[in-house]
Tab-separated table of C-alpha atoms in Angstrom:
chain	number	residue	atom	x	y	z
Y	1	GLU	CA	97.927	-39.732	152.123
Y	2	ALA	CA	100.899	-41.360	153.868
Y	3	GLN	CA	103.360	-42.508	151.463
Y	4	VAL	CA	106.934	-43.692	150.036
Y	5	THR	CA	107.162	-43.710	146.448
Y	6	GLN	CA	109.444	-44.849	143.737
Y	7	ASN	CA	110.166	-44.505	140.595
Y	8	PRO	CA	110.293	-46.452	138.053
Y	9	ARG	CA	108.699	-49.694	138.847
Y	10	TYR	CA	110.348	-51.716	136.447
Y	11	LEU	CA	113.893	-50.627	134.842
Y	12	ILE	CA	116.078	-52.837	132.299
Y	13	THR	CA	119.663	-51.342	131.348
Y	14	VAL	CA	123.560	-52.100	130.262
Y	15	THR	CA	126.161	-53.435	132.050
Y	16	GLY	CA	127.930	-49.661	132.956
Y	17	LYS	CA	125.013	-47.565	132.354
Y	18	LYS	CA	124.577	-44.739	135.219
Y	19	LEU	CA	121.261	-44.946	136.385
Y	20	THR	CA	119.101	-43.328	139.083
Y	21	VAL	CA	115.669	-44.744	140.979
Y	22	THR	CA	113.703	-42.080	143.028
Y	23	CYS	CA	112.403	-42.331	146.321
Y	24	SER	CA	110.100	-39.609	148.329
Y	25	GLN	CA	108.449	-39.554	151.238
Y	26	ASN	CA	105.604	-37.496	152.565
Y	27	MET	CA	105.509	-38.158	155.755
Y	28	ASN	CA	108.248	-35.612	157.074
Y	29	HIS	CA	109.999	-38.780	158.821
Y	30	GLU	CA	113.738	-38.333	159.454
Y	31	TYR	CA	115.043	-41.783	159.218
Y	32	MET	CA	115.039	-43.723	154.928
Y	33	SER	CA	116.552	-46.370	153.608
Y	34	TRP	CA	117.254	-48.959	150.937
Y	35	TYR	CA	116.912	-52.025	150.432
Y	36	ARG	CA	117.505	-55.030	147.725
Y	37	GLN	CA	115.722	-58.280	147.836
Y	38	ASP	CA	116.894	-61.519	146.130
Y	39	PRO	CA	115.222	-64.874	146.272
Y	40	GLY	CA	116.206	-66.485	149.838
Y	41	LEU	CA	118.279	-64.042	151.179
Y	42	GLY	CA	115.211	-61.245	152.469
Y	43	LEU	CA	116.171	-57.930	152.314
Y	44	ARG	CA	119.854	-56.446	152.702
Y	45	GLN	CA	120.050	-52.914	154.096
Y	46	ILE	CA	122.378	-50.899	151.403
Y	47	TYR	CA	122.462	-47.433	153.066
Y	48	TYR	CA	120.677	-45.789	155.330
Y	49	SER	CA	120.109	-41.985	156.094
Y	50	MET	CA	119.658	-40.596	159.373
Y	51	ASN	CA	118.222	-37.732	158.642
Y	52	VAL	CA	119.201	-35.042	155.804
Y	53	GLU	CA	123.194	-35.075	154.934
Y	54	VAL	CA	123.696	-38.379	157.294
Y	55	THR	CA	124.246	-41.459	155.148
Y	56	ASP	CA	125.425	-44.607	156.169
Y	57	LYS	CA	126.161	-48.032	155.126
Y	58	GLY	CA	124.399	-51.008	155.672
Y	59	ASP	CA	125.215	-54.742	154.891
Y	60	VAL	CA	125.799	-54.562	150.972
Y	61	PRO	CA	126.970	-50.923	150.210
Y	62	GLU	CA	129.250	-51.905	147.447
Y	63	GLY	CA	128.850	-50.351	143.873
Y	64	TYR	CA	125.804	-48.014	145.293
Y	65	LYS	CA	125.553	-44.406	146.302
Y	66	VAL	CA	122.844	-42.071	147.701
Y	67	SER	CA	122.138	-38.454	149.394
Y	68	ARG	CA	120.353	-37.011	151.457
Y	69	LYS	CA	120.077	-32.830	150.291
Y	70	GLU	CA	116.572	-32.717	152.090
Y	71	LYS	CA	114.144	-34.864	154.195
Y	72	ARG	CA	111.672	-35.676	151.665
Y	73	ASN	CA	113.899	-37.699	148.912
Y	74	PHE	CA	116.817	-40.331	149.088
Y	75	PRO	CA	117.698	-41.390	145.467
Y	76	LEU	CA	119.808	-44.099	145.387
Y	77	ILE	CA	122.294	-44.067	142.617
Y	78	LEU	CA	124.668	-46.955	140.312
Y	79	GLU	CA	127.537	-45.102	139.088
Y	80	SER	CA	127.917	-48.477	137.001
Y	81	PRO	CA	125.722	-50.850	136.549
Y	82	SER	CA	126.238	-54.947	136.497
Y	83	PRO	CA	124.519	-57.923	136.575
Y	84	ASN	CA	124.830	-58.916	139.705
Y	85	GLN	CA	123.096	-55.749	140.987
Y	86	THR	CA	119.859	-56.854	139.353
Y	87	SER	CA	117.386	-57.559	141.713
Y	88	LEU	CA	114.178	-55.967	143.190
Y	89	TYR	CA	114.364	-52.540	145.154
Y	90	PHE	CA	112.941	-51.122	148.361
Y	91	CYS	CA	112.976	-47.706	149.088
Y	92	ALA	CA	111.623	-47.497	153.553
Y	93	SER	CA	110.932	-44.341	155.424
Y	94	ARG	CA	110.425	-45.194	159.078
Y	95	PHE	CA	107.971	-43.807	161.757
Y	96	ARG	CA	109.398	-43.573	165.212
Y	97	GLY	CA	107.266	-42.718	168.406
Y	98	ARG	CA	107.805	-43.559	172.182
Y	99	ASN	CA	108.212	-47.318	171.900
Y	100	ASN	CA	106.460	-47.168	168.468
Y	101	GLU	CA	108.538	-47.286	165.486
Y	102	LYS	CA	107.604	-48.542	161.460
Y	103	LEU	CA	108.869	-49.054	158.249
Y	104	PHE	CA	106.368	-47.619	155.459
Y	105	PHE	CA	108.205	-49.059	151.946
Y	106	GLY	CA	107.829	-48.041	148.527
Y	107	SER	CA	106.068	-50.418	145.909
Y	108	GLY	CA	109.365	-51.270	144.872
Y	109	THR	CA	112.200	-50.917	141.944
Y	110	GLN	CA	112.408	-54.048	139.521
Y	111	LEU	CA	116.133	-53.491	137.594
Y	112	SER	CA	117.558	-55.710	135.092
Y	113	VAL	CA	121.105	-54.939	134.112
Y	114	LEU	CA	122.623	-56.935	131.087
V	1	GLY	CA	125.571	-61.541	165.180
V	2	GLN	CA	122.932	-59.319	165.085
V	3	GLN	CA	120.909	-61.667	162.210
V	4	VAL	CA	118.022	-62.997	162.917
V	5	MET	CA	117.428	-66.251	162.238
V	6	GLN	CA	113.670	-66.914	160.066
V	7	ILE	CA	112.185	-70.394	160.355
V	8	PRO	CA	111.360	-72.125	158.154
V	9	GLN	CA	111.713	-71.354	155.195
V	10	TYR	CA	108.780	-72.169	153.401
V	11	GLN	CA	105.543	-73.462	154.356
V	12	HIS	CA	102.695	-74.876	152.540
V	13	VAL	CA	99.454	-75.584	154.619
V	14	GLN	CA	96.270	-76.187	152.824
V	15	GLU	CA	93.704	-73.794	153.826
V	16	GLY	CA	92.285	-73.612	157.425
V	17	GLU	CA	95.383	-75.220	158.530
V	18	ASP	CA	97.752	-73.081	161.519
V	19	PHE	CA	100.678	-71.846	160.174
V	20	THR	CA	103.839	-70.629	162.723
V	21	THR	CA	106.761	-69.145	161.954
V	22	TYR	CA	110.092	-67.928	164.533
V	23	CYS	CA	112.341	-65.939	164.398
V	24	ASN	CA	115.617	-66.148	166.989
V	25	SER	CA	118.688	-64.200	167.718
V	26	SER	CA	121.221	-65.040	169.609
V	27	THR	CA	121.972	-61.867	171.544
V	28	THR	CA	119.009	-59.973	173.008
V	29	LEU	CA	116.751	-57.772	171.540
V	30	SER	CA	114.996	-53.984	172.768
V	31	ASN	CA	112.105	-54.741	170.170
V	32	ILE	CA	111.127	-56.771	166.975
V	33	GLN	CA	108.616	-55.870	163.965
V	34	TRP	CA	107.014	-58.154	161.853
V	35	TYR	CA	105.616	-57.158	157.950
V	36	LYS	CA	103.938	-59.150	155.168
V	37	GLN	CA	104.559	-58.769	151.539
V	38	ARG	CA	102.452	-60.099	148.882
V	39	PRO	CA	103.297	-61.594	145.897
V	40	GLY	CA	104.513	-58.948	143.419
V	41	GLY	CA	104.273	-56.261	146.623
V	42	HIS	CA	105.848	-54.746	149.416
V	43	PRO	CA	106.784	-55.572	152.626
V	44	VAL	CA	103.557	-54.238	155.125
V	45	PHE	CA	103.923	-53.670	158.876
V	46	LEU	CA	101.738	-55.680	160.913
V	47	ILE	CA	102.919	-55.204	164.652
V	48	GLN	CA	105.534	-54.137	166.719
V	49	LEU	CA	107.003	-56.154	169.842
V	50	VAL	CA	108.409	-54.799	172.688
V	51	LYS	CA	107.549	-56.282	176.474
V	52	SER	CA	109.317	-59.354	177.647
V	53	GLY	CA	107.259	-62.376	176.787
V	54	GLU	CA	104.060	-60.111	175.476
V	55	VAL	CA	101.632	-61.132	172.989
V	56	LYS	CA	99.280	-59.629	170.437
V	57	LYS	CA	96.666	-60.796	168.543
V	58	GLN	CA	95.342	-59.319	165.339
V	59	LYS	CA	92.080	-61.417	164.580
V	60	ARG	CA	93.473	-64.864	163.576
V	61	LEU	CA	97.101	-63.808	164.152
V	62	THR	CA	99.370	-63.935	167.131
V	63	PHE	CA	102.751	-62.446	168.324
V	64	GLN	CA	104.473	-63.752	170.906
V	65	PHE	CA	107.683	-61.936	171.902
V	66	GLY	CA	110.009	-64.795	174.332
V	67	GLU	CA	110.510	-63.796	177.873
V	68	ALA	CA	114.471	-63.972	177.355
V	69	LYS	CA	113.600	-61.167	173.936
V	70	LYS	CA	115.510	-63.486	172.157
V	71	ASN	CA	113.048	-65.171	169.761
V	72	SER	CA	109.209	-64.200	168.565
V	73	SER	CA	106.969	-66.099	166.698
V	74	LEU	CA	103.710	-65.472	164.471
V	75	HIS	CA	100.868	-67.624	164.354
V	76	ILE	CA	97.923	-67.575	162.054
V	77	THR	CA	95.221	-69.773	163.357
V	78	ALA	CA	92.752	-71.068	159.944
V	79	THR	CA	95.018	-70.147	157.096
V	80	GLN	CA	92.828	-68.832	154.593
V	81	THR	CA	94.592	-67.919	150.872
V	82	THR	CA	94.483	-64.127	151.972
V	83	ASP	CA	97.245	-65.189	153.833
V	84	VAL	CA	99.785	-66.313	151.672
V	85	GLY	CA	102.498	-64.076	151.427
V	86	THR	CA	105.805	-63.254	152.956
V	87	TYR	CA	106.498	-62.882	156.449
V	88	PHE	CA	109.573	-61.329	157.827
V	89	CYS	CA	110.486	-60.318	161.037
V	90	ASP	CA	113.122	-56.728	161.703
V	91	ARG	CA	114.878	-56.792	164.968
V	92	GLY	CA	114.467	-52.856	165.034
V	93	SER	CA	117.265	-50.517	166.348
V	94	THR	CA	117.829	-47.864	167.346
V	95	LEU	CA	120.415	-46.709	165.497
V	96	GLY	CA	119.944	-46.910	161.630
V	97	ARG	CA	120.985	-50.309	160.628
V	98	LEU	CA	118.416	-52.769	160.202
V	99	TYR	CA	118.108	-56.665	160.146
V	100	PHE	CA	115.727	-58.401	158.785
V	101	GLY	CA	114.537	-62.343	158.390
V	102	ARG	CA	115.415	-64.081	155.637
V	103	GLY	CA	111.336	-64.397	155.652
V	104	THR	CA	108.882	-67.581	155.360
V	105	GLN	CA	107.413	-68.410	152.555
V	106	LEU	CA	104.132	-69.040	153.373
V	107	THR	CA	101.582	-71.300	150.291
V	108	VAL	CA	98.036	-71.742	151.017
V	109	TRP	CA	95.810	-74.593	149.210
V	110	PRO	CA	92.549	-73.860	148.603
């Protein structure tokens, strides 16, 4: 089954403790991206990757890192989490065909930073 | 600049009433996608619109792309409780930066 797998679904941590949220897709998509979702603000892009070893900043990259060492994986790293990074996070990969593109989202990670 | 404005932010309707959400851009869009997110779920792709004036239907959902390709709408006829959720538009991009509207949260009373 074609899917984007994110882990963990829920995470509670404390300020300053490094964490990684994993994201994996099995559709051989070149493009992957990370979003955070906060009430009233919709989905805001954190980072994206057009292909392996190619990453770039989205709207809200501060405090986050990503890596794309292989096509299927795109982990999100918070080196020193802070309470303002408490949010719902989604990873997505993109299918692109001729005049046809769509995002496939993971199930989300609810992060609480105390 | 690149943002899309989506209105309304919230909509409460009684089952059987119609519902419409709008996305507006100050610049011409190459395409637009619509997504639905059920409560507690993740966004799921609904449709992509590419052509000026395009209209597409999915059962009770009608999607329109404006003639100038600066606005789009999603209309649901005779809402049902299964329509509950948040509807997002994404202005689409041939590059990597993607911009979503803030979403319209639909509540349907039985």
